[in-house]
Amino acid sequence: MKFAIASESRVGGREHNEDRHGAIWSAQSLLLVVADGMGGREYGEVAAQIAVDVFLENFRRSAHPQLLRPAAFLQRVMAEAHEAILAQALQNRLHEVPSTTLVAGLVQDGKLYVVHAGDSRLYLLQGDRLRYRTRDHSQVQRLIESGQLSEKDAQTYPGRNHIYNCLGAMIDPEIEVSEPIPLQGNETLLLCSDGLWGPLLDEEITRIFHGREPQLVLPALMNVVEKRAGAGRDNLTGIAVTLLGEDDVVGSRDGYVDSLYVSRAGFDQLPLPHGLRPALR
């Protein structure tokens, strides 16, 4: 696989950043994860970090260099992350179990697999169109689907952050794994917390990535969101990946990867060391 990748997380207008994210790849598989610790709960950032760590560690154990059953892997690891959060709460005798949303995307064999709980999102963009977007597990999403609320009006709806599904709740999460999505080449994936997508319409996200490098777009997009959201803005986190064609040449610039050139350990992950990838001829 050849791809350009960028990631960034900002605290926004909050005291602490409860978002966490990770990206890891082998020679033949790529895993991307974003988790948003629940605001107003104890140790939301702990829940988010546990969930991301569980995903990355399971990938290291299982991708050699491929996962045998990608969809089953995502289903199993999501449940394991939930149990790990509950175990941490029990071990530390927390008054309230910390919780987090999570979205993960796995690219392997020309297909995209997605799992999520809550309202952290994955977008699959091709050219100037939106091919796929996760469905939020939120009350606002239900109102939109029933025709009672428009996407634009949802941006200012009072209960727009109320979700009914997450990791770390006292009831087991609804683990939603997508059907495998065939990739067509030269597509962009964006995984993000609601602090990033909240002030934007889907069409804005689709348009801004069209024909542009994720390393340039993601910081600019975050600047726009911070300005639009104002002083009370949420934490905002995103991972953007453009999947390059097989004939594209990967240069030595930061953020460009040819997965055939992974480290001796068999894996690489963000952040990329400077000059990690040599230019290919």
XYZ file of N, CA and C in Angstrom:
843
model
N 0.838 -1.196 0.000
C 0.000 0.000 0.000
C 0.871 1.243 0.000
N 0.422 2.241 -0.720
C 1.079 3.546 -0.707
C 0.049 4.583 -0.269
N 0.433 5.425 0.672
C -0.520 6.406 1.167
C 0.192 7.611 1.753
N -0.549 8.726 1.791
C -0.121 9.933 2.500
C -0.979 10.034 3.748
N -0.342 10.340 4.884
C -1.068 10.312 6.150
C -0.714 11.525 7.006
N -1.730 12.021 7.706
C -1.530 13.137 8.638
C -2.478 12.953 9.809
N -2.060 13.410 10.984
C -2.942 13.363 12.151
C -2.654 14.557 13.042
N -3.666 14.960 13.778
C -3.497 16.081 14.706
C -4.619 16.043 15.733
N -4.298 16.490 16.961
C -5.296 16.594 18.019
C -5.069 17.890 18.773
N -6.142 18.627 19.022
C -6.059 19.908 19.729
C -7.040 19.923 20.892
N -6.679 20.665 21.924
C -7.500 20.717 23.122
C -8.738 21.583 22.935
N -8.719 22.493 21.923
C -9.858 23.379 21.713
C -10.021 24.353 22.867
N -11.257 24.540 23.322
C -11.508 25.468 24.415
C -11.658 24.792 25.765
N -11.282 23.506 25.832
C -11.442 22.748 27.072
C -10.156 22.777 27.902
N -10.274 22.367 29.165
C -9.099 22.329 30.040
C -8.194 21.147 29.703
N -8.790 20.035 29.289
C -8.021 18.821 29.016
C -8.451 18.257 27.664
N -7.530 17.535 27.044
C -7.852 16.853 25.790
C -8.186 15.396 26.107
N -9.449 15.035 25.926
C -9.889 13.667 26.194
C -9.934 12.817 24.932
N -9.522 13.372 23.796
C -9.432 12.609 22.554
C -8.112 11.849 22.510
N -8.129 10.679 21.883
C -6.921 9.911 21.618
C -7.021 9.317 20.211
N -5.877 9.068 19.583
C -5.894 8.502 18.248
C -4.636 7.698 18.019
N -4.672 6.832 16.991
C -3.506 6.032 16.647
C -3.607 5.522 15.231
N -2.444 5.264 14.634
C -2.368 4.678 13.295
C -1.185 3.725 13.269
N -1.397 2.533 12.745
C -0.347 1.526 12.684
C -0.527 0.720 11.404
N 0.582 0.278 10.819
C 0.486 -0.499 9.584
C 1.592 -1.543 9.507
N 1.259 -2.637 8.828
C 2.218 -3.656 8.449
C 2.444 -3.523 6.951
N 3.108 -4.489 6.360
C 3.356 -4.421 4.916
C 2.062 -4.492 4.110
N 1.003 -5.078 4.699
C -0.214 -5.322 3.910
C -1.502 -4.836 4.572
N -1.429 -4.248 5.748
C -2.635 -3.787 6.441
C -2.382 -2.433 7.095
N -3.455 -1.653 7.201
C -3.389 -0.329 7.818
C -4.573 -0.172 8.766
N -4.295 0.202 10.018
C -5.343 0.408 11.015
C -5.302 1.843 11.524
N -6.469 2.495 11.550
C -6.611 3.874 12.018
C -7.683 3.900 13.110
N -7.426 4.620 14.202
C -8.357 4.646 15.330
C -8.462 6.052 15.896
N -9.692 6.498 16.182
C -9.943 7.745 16.903
C -10.951 7.460 18.010
N -10.639 7.923 19.219
C -11.532 7.750 20.370
C -11.726 9.090 21.062
N -12.934 9.344 21.515
C -13.295 10.605 22.169
C -13.829 10.288 23.558
N -12.983 10.502 24.593
C -13.419 10.273 25.960
C -14.600 11.160 26.296
N -15.566 10.596 26.995
C -16.834 11.285 27.210
C -16.673 12.438 28.187
N -17.060 13.633 27.756
C -17.000 14.806 28.615
C -17.958 14.677 29.781
N -17.542 15.205 30.929
C -18.385 15.147 32.111
C -18.276 13.844 32.873
N -17.471 12.912 32.388
C -17.270 11.645 33.081
C -15.870 11.626 33.698
N -15.681 10.799 34.715
C -14.351 10.670 35.298
C -13.412 9.992 34.304
N -12.272 10.606 34.118
C -11.203 9.967 33.365
C -11.614 9.547 31.955
N -12.308 10.426 31.256
C -12.672 10.122 29.880
C -11.458 9.868 29.011
N -10.382 10.623 29.275
C -9.171 10.425 28.484
C -8.544 9.059 28.759
N -8.753 8.521 29.971
C -8.237 7.193 30.292
C -8.961 6.141 29.465
N -10.273 6.249 29.377
C -11.049 5.311 28.576
C -10.620 5.355 27.110
N -10.438 6.561 26.593
C -10.038 6.710 25.194
C -8.657 6.104 24.953
N -7.726 6.346 25.876
C -6.373 5.809 25.710
C -6.357 4.285 25.800
N -7.107 3.735 26.742
C -7.187 2.276 26.860
C -7.704 1.671 25.557
N -8.774 2.250 25.022
C -9.374 1.710 23.808
C -8.402 1.737 22.635
N -7.715 2.862 22.448
C -6.748 2.959 21.351
C -5.614 1.967 21.555
N -5.107 1.862 22.780
C -4.004 0.930 23.062
C -4.400 -0.519 22.778
N -5.625 -0.886 23.141
C -6.094 -2.250 22.887
C -6.117 -2.542 21.392
N -6.567 -1.596 20.601
C -6.590 -1.792 19.149
C -5.180 -1.938 18.581
N -4.279 -1.055 18.971
C -2.926 -1.098 18.412
C -2.192 -2.371 18.826
N -2.335 -2.768 20.085
C -1.639 -3.963 20.563
C -2.176 -5.222 19.886
N -3.474 -5.304 19.693
C -4.046 -6.459 19.002
C -3.590 -6.522 17.552
N -3.448 -5.375 16.922
C -2.958 -5.355 15.551
C -1.521 -5.892 15.501
N -0.686 -5.450 16.441
C 0.699 -5.943 16.474
C 0.743 -7.458 16.645
N -0.156 -7.993 17.438
C -0.151 -9.435 17.680
C -0.705 -10.241 16.515
N -1.568 -9.622 15.709
C -2.341 -10.409 14.740
C -2.005 -10.164 13.275
N -1.452 -9.028 12.922
C -1.215 -8.697 11.505
C 0.194 -9.126 11.100
N 0.311 -10.321 10.530
C 1.629 -10.858 10.183
C 1.676 -11.400 8.759
N 1.701 -10.553 7.727
C 1.466 -9.107 7.811
C -0.006 -8.747 7.607
N -0.873 -9.791 7.457
C -2.301 -9.543 7.266
C -3.102 -10.087 8.436
N -4.323 -9.597 8.550
C -5.292 -10.166 9.482
C -6.085 -11.238 8.744
N -6.300 -12.365 9.388
C -6.984 -13.463 8.705
C -8.458 -13.151 8.463
N -9.108 -12.545 9.436
C -10.543 -12.225 9.317
C -10.739 -10.798 9.817
N -10.599 -9.814 8.941
C -10.615 -8.403 9.372
C -11.876 -7.990 10.125
N -13.043 -8.364 9.622
C -14.287 -7.948 10.280
C -14.401 -8.574 11.668
N -14.053 -9.848 11.783
C -14.098 -10.516 13.085
C -13.078 -9.915 14.041
N -11.921 -9.516 13.517
C -10.908 -8.856 14.332
C -11.466 -7.576 14.943
N -12.095 -6.733 14.145
C -12.644 -5.474 14.641
C -13.738 -5.714 15.677
N -14.590 -6.690 15.414
C -15.661 -7.015 16.363
C -15.077 -7.459 17.699
N -14.098 -8.346 17.650
C -13.505 -8.878 18.877
C -12.755 -7.814 19.661
N -11.973 -7.004 18.971
C -11.144 -6.015 19.666
C -12.003 -4.903 20.261
N -13.094 -4.560 19.601
C -13.999 -3.560 20.162
C -14.555 -4.053 21.498
N -14.982 -5.310 21.535
C -15.502 -5.870 22.784
C -14.403 -5.940 23.839
N -13.183 -6.280 23.423
C -12.061 -6.353 24.364
C -11.733 -4.972 24.939
N -11.810 -3.928 24.104
C -11.560 -2.568 24.591
C -12.593 -2.171 25.643
N -13.841 -2.504 25.398
C -14.911 -2.228 26.370
C -14.625 -2.916 27.700
N -14.239 -4.194 27.643
C -13.962 -4.944 28.864
C -12.737 -4.392 29.591
N -11.742 -3.925 28.837
C -10.538 -3.361 29.448
C -10.851 -2.074 30.219
N -11.770 -1.275 29.686
C -12.184 -0.050 30.390
C -12.906 -0.397 31.685
N -13.808 -1.378 31.636
C -14.523 -1.799 32.845
C -13.549 -2.345 33.892
N -12.573 -3.108 33.431
C -11.596 -3.686 34.356
C -10.770 -2.593 35.037
N -10.405 -1.559 34.275
C -9.646 -0.448 34.851
C -10.462 0.277 35.917
N -11.741 0.482 35.653
C -12.607 1.152 36.621
C -12.741 0.335 37.902
N -12.868 -0.987 37.743
C -12.989 -1.861 38.910
C -11.696 -1.882 39.710
N -10.576 -1.981 39.021
C -9.284 -2.055 39.698
C -8.995 -0.793 40.505
N -9.387 0.368 39.972
C -9.100 1.636 40.635
C -10.267 2.165 41.460
N -11.336 1.354 41.554
C -12.502 1.687 42.371
C -13.052 3.073 42.035
N -13.224 3.317 40.747
C -13.746 4.612 40.311
C -15.232 4.709 40.649
N -15.657 5.914 40.983
C -17.073 6.125 41.306
C -17.946 5.936 40.062
N -17.384 6.220 38.922
C -18.131 6.136 37.671
C -17.222 5.523 36.611
N -17.762 4.603 35.822
C -16.952 3.964 34.790
C -16.674 4.974 33.681
N -15.417 5.200 33.323
C -15.119 6.119 32.220
C -15.596 5.525 30.906
N -15.896 6.375 29.959
C -16.435 5.882 28.690
C -15.864 6.683 27.529
N -16.039 6.149 26.336
C -15.482 6.786 25.146
C -16.235 6.334 23.904
N -16.305 7.198 22.932
C -16.708 6.786 21.600
C -15.471 6.223 20.905
N -15.656 5.513 19.812
C -14.506 5.024 19.049
C -14.928 4.721 17.620
N -14.053 5.071 16.683
C -14.202 4.654 15.299
C -12.859 4.137 14.830
N -12.873 3.013 14.106
C -11.642 2.430 13.576
C -11.878 2.016 12.133
N -10.871 2.257 11.300
C -10.902 1.836 9.909
C -9.713 0.937 9.621
N -9.962 -0.160 8.915
C -8.911 -1.112 8.567
C -8.888 -1.282 7.055
N -7.719 -1.067 6.455
C -7.544 -1.224 5.008
C -6.690 -2.457 4.761
N -7.220 -3.376 3.952
C -6.486 -4.603 3.629
C -7.056 -5.216 2.357
N -6.186 -5.692 1.480
C -6.605 -6.369 0.244
C -7.579 -5.534 -0.574
N -7.344 -4.216 -0.626
C -8.187 -3.364 -1.447
C -9.579 -3.146 -0.904
N -9.783 -3.409 0.387
C -11.098 -3.228 1.008
C -10.951 -2.415 2.283
N -12.028 -1.716 2.655
C -12.101 -0.956 3.889
C -13.116 -1.612 4.810
N -12.692 -1.843 6.055
C -13.566 -2.372 7.096
C -13.677 -1.305 8.189
N -14.875 -1.102 8.714
C -15.105 -0.032 9.683
C -15.880 -0.572 10.875
N -15.459 -0.146 12.084
C -16.229 -0.435 13.288
C -16.361 0.863 14.073
N -17.515 1.071 14.709
C -17.638 2.277 15.523
C -18.727 2.119 16.580
N -18.586 2.944 17.615
C -19.602 3.083 18.655
C -19.623 4.551 19.054
N -20.794 5.179 18.944
C -20.903 6.594 19.281
C -20.911 7.483 18.061
N -20.367 8.708 18.204
C -20.467 9.681 17.122
C -19.116 10.173 16.607
N -18.031 9.467 16.924
C -16.803 9.713 16.172
C -16.995 9.091 14.795
N -16.517 9.760 13.755
C -16.897 9.393 12.390
C -15.730 8.954 11.527
N -16.076 8.173 10.505
C -15.176 7.885 9.392
C -15.856 8.311 8.109
N -15.129 9.087 7.304
C -15.564 9.496 5.973
C -14.683 8.810 4.936
N -15.295 8.317 3.867
C -14.562 7.818 2.706
C -14.901 8.726 1.538
N -13.899 9.443 1.058
C -14.088 10.457 0.026
C -13.381 10.027 -1.260
N -14.034 10.236 -2.382
C -13.397 9.996 -3.672
C -13.709 11.172 -4.583
N -12.638 11.871 -5.012
C -12.843 13.068 -5.811
C -13.644 14.074 -5.010
N -14.741 14.538 -5.590
C -15.576 15.518 -4.903
C -16.881 14.901 -4.390
N -16.859 13.587 -4.125
C -18.075 12.949 -3.621
C -17.783 12.136 -2.364
N -18.831 11.982 -1.566
C -18.767 11.204 -0.336
C -19.253 9.793 -0.642
N -18.352 8.809 -0.559
C -18.729 7.427 -0.836
C -19.383 6.756 0.361
N -18.892 7.109 1.565
C -19.376 6.416 2.759
C -19.125 7.297 3.972
N -20.043 7.203 4.940
C -19.850 7.866 6.218
C -20.546 7.054 7.290
N -19.889 6.883 8.427
C -20.529 6.158 9.519
C -21.793 6.883 9.983
N -22.698 6.099 10.509
C -23.961 6.631 11.040
C -23.803 6.837 12.546
N -24.019 8.079 13.000
C -23.865 8.395 14.420
C -24.872 7.607 15.265
N -24.418 7.147 16.396
C -25.300 6.526 17.383
C -25.760 7.620 18.351
N -26.630 8.484 17.856
C -27.052 9.655 18.635
C -28.537 9.921 18.425
N -29.114 10.669 19.365
C -30.515 11.044 19.239
C -30.720 11.988 18.052
N -29.750 12.857 17.806
C -29.859 13.780 16.674
C -29.909 13.025 15.359
N -29.093 11.977 15.220
C -29.114 11.181 13.990
C -30.491 10.575 13.757
N -31.113 10.124 14.824
C -32.455 9.562 14.681
C -33.451 10.617 14.207
N -33.315 11.853 14.703
C -34.194 12.929 14.266
C -33.959 13.279 12.800
N -32.701 13.251 12.368
C -32.388 13.526 10.965
C -32.993 12.451 10.072
N -32.842 11.197 10.472
C -33.351 10.088 9.662
C -34.872 10.073 9.596
N -35.524 10.583 10.630
C -36.986 10.628 10.626
C -37.526 11.871 9.925
N -36.621 12.753 9.464
C -37.035 13.963 8.764
C -37.419 15.116 9.669
N -37.193 14.977 10.971
C -37.566 16.038 11.903
C -36.494 17.112 12.047
N -35.306 16.856 11.503
C -34.190 17.773 11.677
C -33.292 17.692 10.448
N -32.815 18.838 9.977
C -31.877 18.854 8.853
C -30.453 18.768 9.379
N -29.520 18.413 8.502
C -28.119 18.343 8.911
C -27.624 19.709 9.381
N -28.065 20.759 8.697
C -27.625 22.105 9.081
C -28.185 22.495 10.441
N -29.473 22.230 10.659
C -30.083 22.566 11.948
C -29.496 21.734 13.091
N -29.013 20.532 12.756
C -28.445 19.660 13.780
C -27.192 20.262 14.408
N -26.516 21.165 13.680
C -25.294 21.772 14.206
C -25.542 22.591 15.463
N -26.728 23.137 15.600
C -27.040 23.982 16.753
C -28.124 23.375 17.647
N -28.494 22.134 17.386
C -29.534 21.480 18.183
C -29.030 21.276 19.618
N -29.844 21.616 20.640
C -29.369 21.573 22.039
C -28.834 20.216 22.486
N -29.418 19.137 22.017
C -28.988 17.808 22.485
C -28.134 17.064 21.496
N -27.409 17.798 20.672
C -26.702 17.121 19.568
C -25.578 16.209 20.056
N -25.086 16.395 21.288
C -23.996 15.561 21.796
C -24.486 14.346 22.586
N -25.794 14.140 22.643
C -26.334 13.016 23.398
C -26.262 11.738 22.561
N -25.445 10.785 22.999
C -25.316 9.532 22.269
C -25.875 8.392 23.112
N -26.225 7.300 22.446
C -26.797 6.161 23.154
C -25.905 4.928 23.071
N -24.686 5.084 22.601
C -23.812 3.926 22.426
C -22.365 4.358 22.624
N -21.620 3.622 23.433
C -20.212 3.956 23.669
C -19.522 2.761 24.301
N -18.223 2.849 24.468
C -17.453 1.861 25.209
C -17.329 2.326 26.661
N -17.466 1.391 27.592
C -17.316 1.731 28.998
C -18.619 1.945 29.724
N -19.744 1.902 29.029
C -21.037 2.028 29.699
C -21.342 0.741 30.461
N -22.314 0.819 31.369
C -22.655 -0.351 32.171
C -23.383 -1.412 31.355
N -23.922 -1.025 30.209
C -24.506 -2.015 29.309
C -23.533 -2.234 28.153
N -23.546 -3.424 27.587
C -22.632 -3.726 26.497
C -22.914 -2.825 25.303
N -21.865 -2.386 24.615
C -22.064 -1.500 23.465
C -22.657 -2.233 22.269
N -23.355 -1.488 21.416
C -23.751 -1.999 20.111
C -22.536 -1.841 19.195
N -21.939 -2.941 18.804
C -20.736 -2.894 17.975
C -21.153 -3.006 16.520
N -21.006 -1.921 15.786
C -21.432 -1.880 14.391
C -20.218 -2.010 13.474
N -20.145 -3.138 12.766
C -19.063 -3.387 11.807
C -19.652 -3.314 10.407
N -19.039 -2.514 9.548
C -19.553 -2.344 8.195
C -19.312 -3.589 7.347
N -20.071 -3.712 6.283
C -19.715 -4.666 5.240
C -18.423 -4.184 4.589
N -17.569 -5.096 4.090
C -16.341 -4.655 3.422
C -16.661 -3.718 2.254
N -15.954 -2.597 2.191
C -16.173 -1.605 1.136
C -15.023 -1.696 0.142
N -15.274 -2.101 -1.112
C -14.183 -2.175 -2.097
C -13.627 -0.781 -2.378
N -12.324 -0.661 -2.343
C -11.676 0.620 -2.621
C -11.329 0.707 -4.098
N -11.441 1.898 -4.637
C -11.262 2.098 -6.072
C -9.960 2.810 -6.419
N -9.212 3.237 -5.404
C -7.943 3.919 -5.632
C -8.081 5.425 -5.565
N -7.039 6.082 -5.076
C -7.012 7.539 -4.953
C -8.196 8.075 -4.144
N -8.438 7.440 -3.015
C -9.497 7.872 -2.116
C -8.886 8.400 -0.819
N -9.687 9.164 -0.083
C -9.223 9.732 1.184
C -10.122 9.263 2.318
N -9.494 8.857 3.406
C -10.197 8.510 4.634
C -9.980 9.617 5.647
N -11.044 10.013 6.313
C -10.950 10.940 7.433
C -11.655 10.316 8.620
N -10.921 10.093 9.699
C -11.493 9.659 10.966
C -11.387 10.833 11.923
N -12.466 11.147 12.642
C -12.421 12.343 13.477
C -13.432 12.269 14.611
N -13.135 13.012 15.667
C -14.060 13.174 16.781
C -15.102 14.230 16.420
N -16.172 14.305 17.210
C -17.243 15.238 16.882
C -16.812 16.694 17.020
N -15.731 16.936 17.765
C -15.230 18.298 17.841
C -14.738 18.816 16.512
N -14.311 17.913 15.625
C -13.865 18.324 14.289
C -15.018 18.411 13.304
N -15.864 17.375 13.250
C -16.911 17.392 12.226
C -18.121 18.235 12.633
N -18.295 18.494 13.949
C -19.502 19.151 14.418
C -19.848 20.467 13.747
N -18.892 21.403 13.589
C -19.218 22.698 12.974
C -19.260 22.663 11.445
N -19.065 21.482 10.830
C -18.965 21.388 9.371
C -20.107 20.567 8.792
N -20.485 20.882 7.568
C -21.401 20.051 6.804
C -20.589 19.001 6.043
N -21.221 17.869 5.748
C -20.518 16.816 5.015
C -19.956 17.324 3.692
N -20.700 18.168 3.018
C -20.247 18.665 1.711
C -18.999 19.533 1.843
N -18.854 20.216 2.970
C -17.648 21.012 3.196
C -16.428 20.113 3.368
N -16.587 19.044 4.129
C -15.489 18.105 4.338
C -15.101 17.449 3.019
N -16.080 17.070 2.241
C -15.797 16.446 0.943
C -15.040 17.396 0.039
N -15.464 18.642 -0.004
C -14.878 19.617 -0.937
C -13.447 19.990 -0.563
N -13.163 20.115 0.720
C -11.862 20.647 1.111
C -10.727 19.659 0.855
N -11.021 18.359 0.851
C -9.962 17.376 0.618
C -9.720 17.089 -0.862
N -10.637 17.513 -1.709
C -10.559 17.161 -3.128
C -9.281 17.711 -3.766
N -8.409 16.808 -4.234
C -7.206 17.197 -4.951
C -6.104 17.771 -4.088
N -6.209 17.630 -2.767
C -5.218 18.239 -1.879
C -4.585 17.189 -0.968
N -3.376 17.449 -0.511
C -2.666 16.532 0.363
C -3.202 16.631 1.790
N -3.400 15.484 2.452
C -3.932 15.531 3.820
C -3.023 16.281 4.783
N -1.708 16.267 4.530
C -0.776 16.964 5.421
C -1.002 18.473 5.419
N -1.543 18.984 4.311
C -1.834 20.406 4.208
C -3.267 20.718 4.618
N -4.177 19.813 4.295
C -5.597 20.072 4.527
C -5.963 19.985 6.007
N -5.469 18.963 6.705
C -5.933 18.721 8.073
C -5.660 19.898 9.011
N -4.441 20.472 9.038
C -4.233 21.630 9.916
C -5.108 22.823 9.545
N -5.274 23.050 8.233
C -6.118 24.160 7.789
C -7.567 23.933 8.188
N -8.027 22.689 8.077
C -9.395 22.360 8.465
C -9.613 22.600 9.955
N -8.640 22.237 10.751
C -8.757 22.462 12.193
C -8.790 23.947 12.533
N -8.027 24.726 11.811
C -8.066 26.182 12.028
C -9.452 26.736 11.755
N -10.070 26.268 10.666
C -11.420 26.713 10.310
C -12.411 26.327 11.402
N -12.318 25.085 11.874
C -13.251 24.595 12.893
C -13.097 25.379 14.190
N -11.856 25.613 14.620
C -11.644 26.353 15.861
C -12.227 27.762 15.770
N -12.058 28.408 14.633
C -12.596 29.753 14.462
C -14.120 29.740 14.451
N -14.686 28.767 13.768
C -16.142 28.699 13.642
C -16.806 28.309 14.965
N -16.169 27.393 15.719
C -16.777 26.897 16.951
C -16.679 27.896 18.094
N -15.671 28.774 18.064
C -15.571 29.808 19.086
C -14.958 29.319 20.386
N -15.135 30.098 21.432
C -14.449 29.865 22.701
C -14.841 28.545 23.364
N -16.050 28.106 23.181
C -16.507 26.886 23.838
C -16.246 25.624 23.055
N -15.335 25.680 22.094
C -15.110 24.551 21.200
C -14.605 23.319 21.949
N -14.945 22.182 21.418
C -14.599 20.886 21.982
C -13.167 20.521 21.585
N -12.634 19.447 22.212
C -11.411 18.845 21.687
C -11.664 18.434 20.233
N -10.660 18.517 19.394
C -10.831 18.116 18.006
C -9.638 17.300 17.545
N -9.939 16.161 16.919
C -8.911 15.199 16.527
C -9.256 14.620 15.168
N -8.242 14.424 14.344
C -8.467 13.827 13.040
C -7.254 13.060 12.538
N -7.523 12.011 11.785
C -6.512 11.302 11.008
C -7.005 11.304 9.571
N -6.178 11.777 8.651
C -6.536 11.809 7.236
C -5.515 10.996 6.448
N -6.000 10.133 5.577
C -5.143 9.268 4.772
C -5.641 9.294 3.332
N -4.747 9.596 2.409
C -5.055 9.461 0.985
C -4.351 8.219 0.466
N -5.144 7.273 -0.042
C -4.607 6.031 -0.579
C -4.146 6.281 -2.009
N -2.870 6.119 -2.259
C -2.290 6.402 -3.565
C -2.427 5.203 -4.489
N -2.272 5.438 -5.785
C -2.304 4.365 -6.753
C -1.007 3.571 -6.742
N -1.058 2.360 -7.269
C 0.125 1.506 -7.271
C 1.267 2.095 -8.083
N 0.940 2.906 -9.089
C 1.983 3.488 -9.939
C 2.504 4.816 -9.403
N 1.907 5.326 -8.343
C 2.373 6.592 -7.779
C 3.719 6.392 -7.090
N 4.568 7.397 -7.199
C 5.891 7.353 -6.576
C 5.815 8.016 -5.210
N 6.305 7.320 -4.186
C 6.327 7.855 -2.838
C 7.659 8.561 -2.629
N 7.606 9.838 -2.314
C 8.826 10.605 -2.108
C 9.309 10.520 -0.673
N 10.322 11.291 -0.359
C 10.925 11.270 0.977
C 10.274 12.270 1.919
N 9.211 12.951 1.469
C 8.557 13.924 2.338
C 7.843 13.233 3.486
N 7.818 13.915 4.638
C 7.114 13.367 5.800
C 5.651 13.124 5.456
N 5.134 12.004 5.933
C 3.729 11.703 5.733
C 3.444 10.813 4.554
N 4.438 10.526 3.722
C 4.248 9.617 2.592
C 4.827 8.254 2.942
N 4.059 7.192 2.674
C 4.433 5.858 3.127
C 4.262 4.852 1.995
N 5.244 3.973 1.860
C 5.079 2.738 1.107
C 5.197 1.624 2.134
N 4.105 0.897 2.372
C 4.076 -0.053 3.479
C 5.025 -1.222 3.289
N 5.565 -1.422 2.091
C 6.553 -2.480 1.899
C 7.826 -2.203 2.681
N 8.052 -0.923 3.026
C 9.281 -0.531 3.704
C 9.058 -0.328 5.205
N 8.359 -1.273 5.827
C 8.159 -1.168 7.269
C 9.459 -1.507 7.991
N 9.521 -1.166 9.258
C 10.711 -1.426 10.053
C 10.900 -2.924 10.272
N 12.030 -3.293 10.823
C 12.327 -4.709 11.066
C 11.311 -5.371 11.987
N 10.698 -4.579 12.852
C 9.677 -5.127 13.743
C 8.436 -5.590 12.989
N 8.300 -5.151 11.739
C 7.145 -5.523 10.933
C 6.009 -4.538 10.980
N 6.185 -3.436 11.747
C 5.135 -2.439 11.899
C 5.756 -1.048 11.963
N 4.995 -0.058 11.518
C 5.308 1.340 11.763
C 4.030 2.011 12.220
N 4.173 3.166 12.867
C 2.999 3.885 13.323
C 3.325 5.358 13.461
N 2.281 6.165 13.583
C 2.484 7.590 13.806
C 3.009 7.808 15.223
N 3.867 8.838 15.426
C 4.339 9.797 14.426
C 5.460 9.224 13.586
N 5.549 9.679 12.319
C 6.592 9.221 11.421
C 7.905 9.936 11.718
N 9.001 9.212 11.910
C 10.297 9.888 12.020
C 10.612 10.626 10.732
N 11.338 11.722 10.829
C 11.679 12.517 9.658
C 12.480 11.669 8.675
N 12.067 11.712 7.408
C 12.811 11.010 6.373
C 12.692 9.508 6.455
N 11.585 9.004 7.019
C 11.438 7.571 7.209
C 11.450 6.812 5.900
N 10.830 7.376 4.856
C 10.701 6.669 3.591
C 11.649 7.227 2.542
N 12.528 6.395 1.977
C 13.362 6.870 0.880
C 12.541 7.035 -0.377
N 12.998 7.887 -1.267
C 12.322 8.054 -2.553
C 12.455 6.763 -3.376
N 11.391 6.398 -4.067
C 11.399 5.214 -4.912
C 11.637 5.603 -6.357
N 12.330 4.771 -7.064
C 12.610 5.054 -8.486
C 11.809 4.129 -9.354
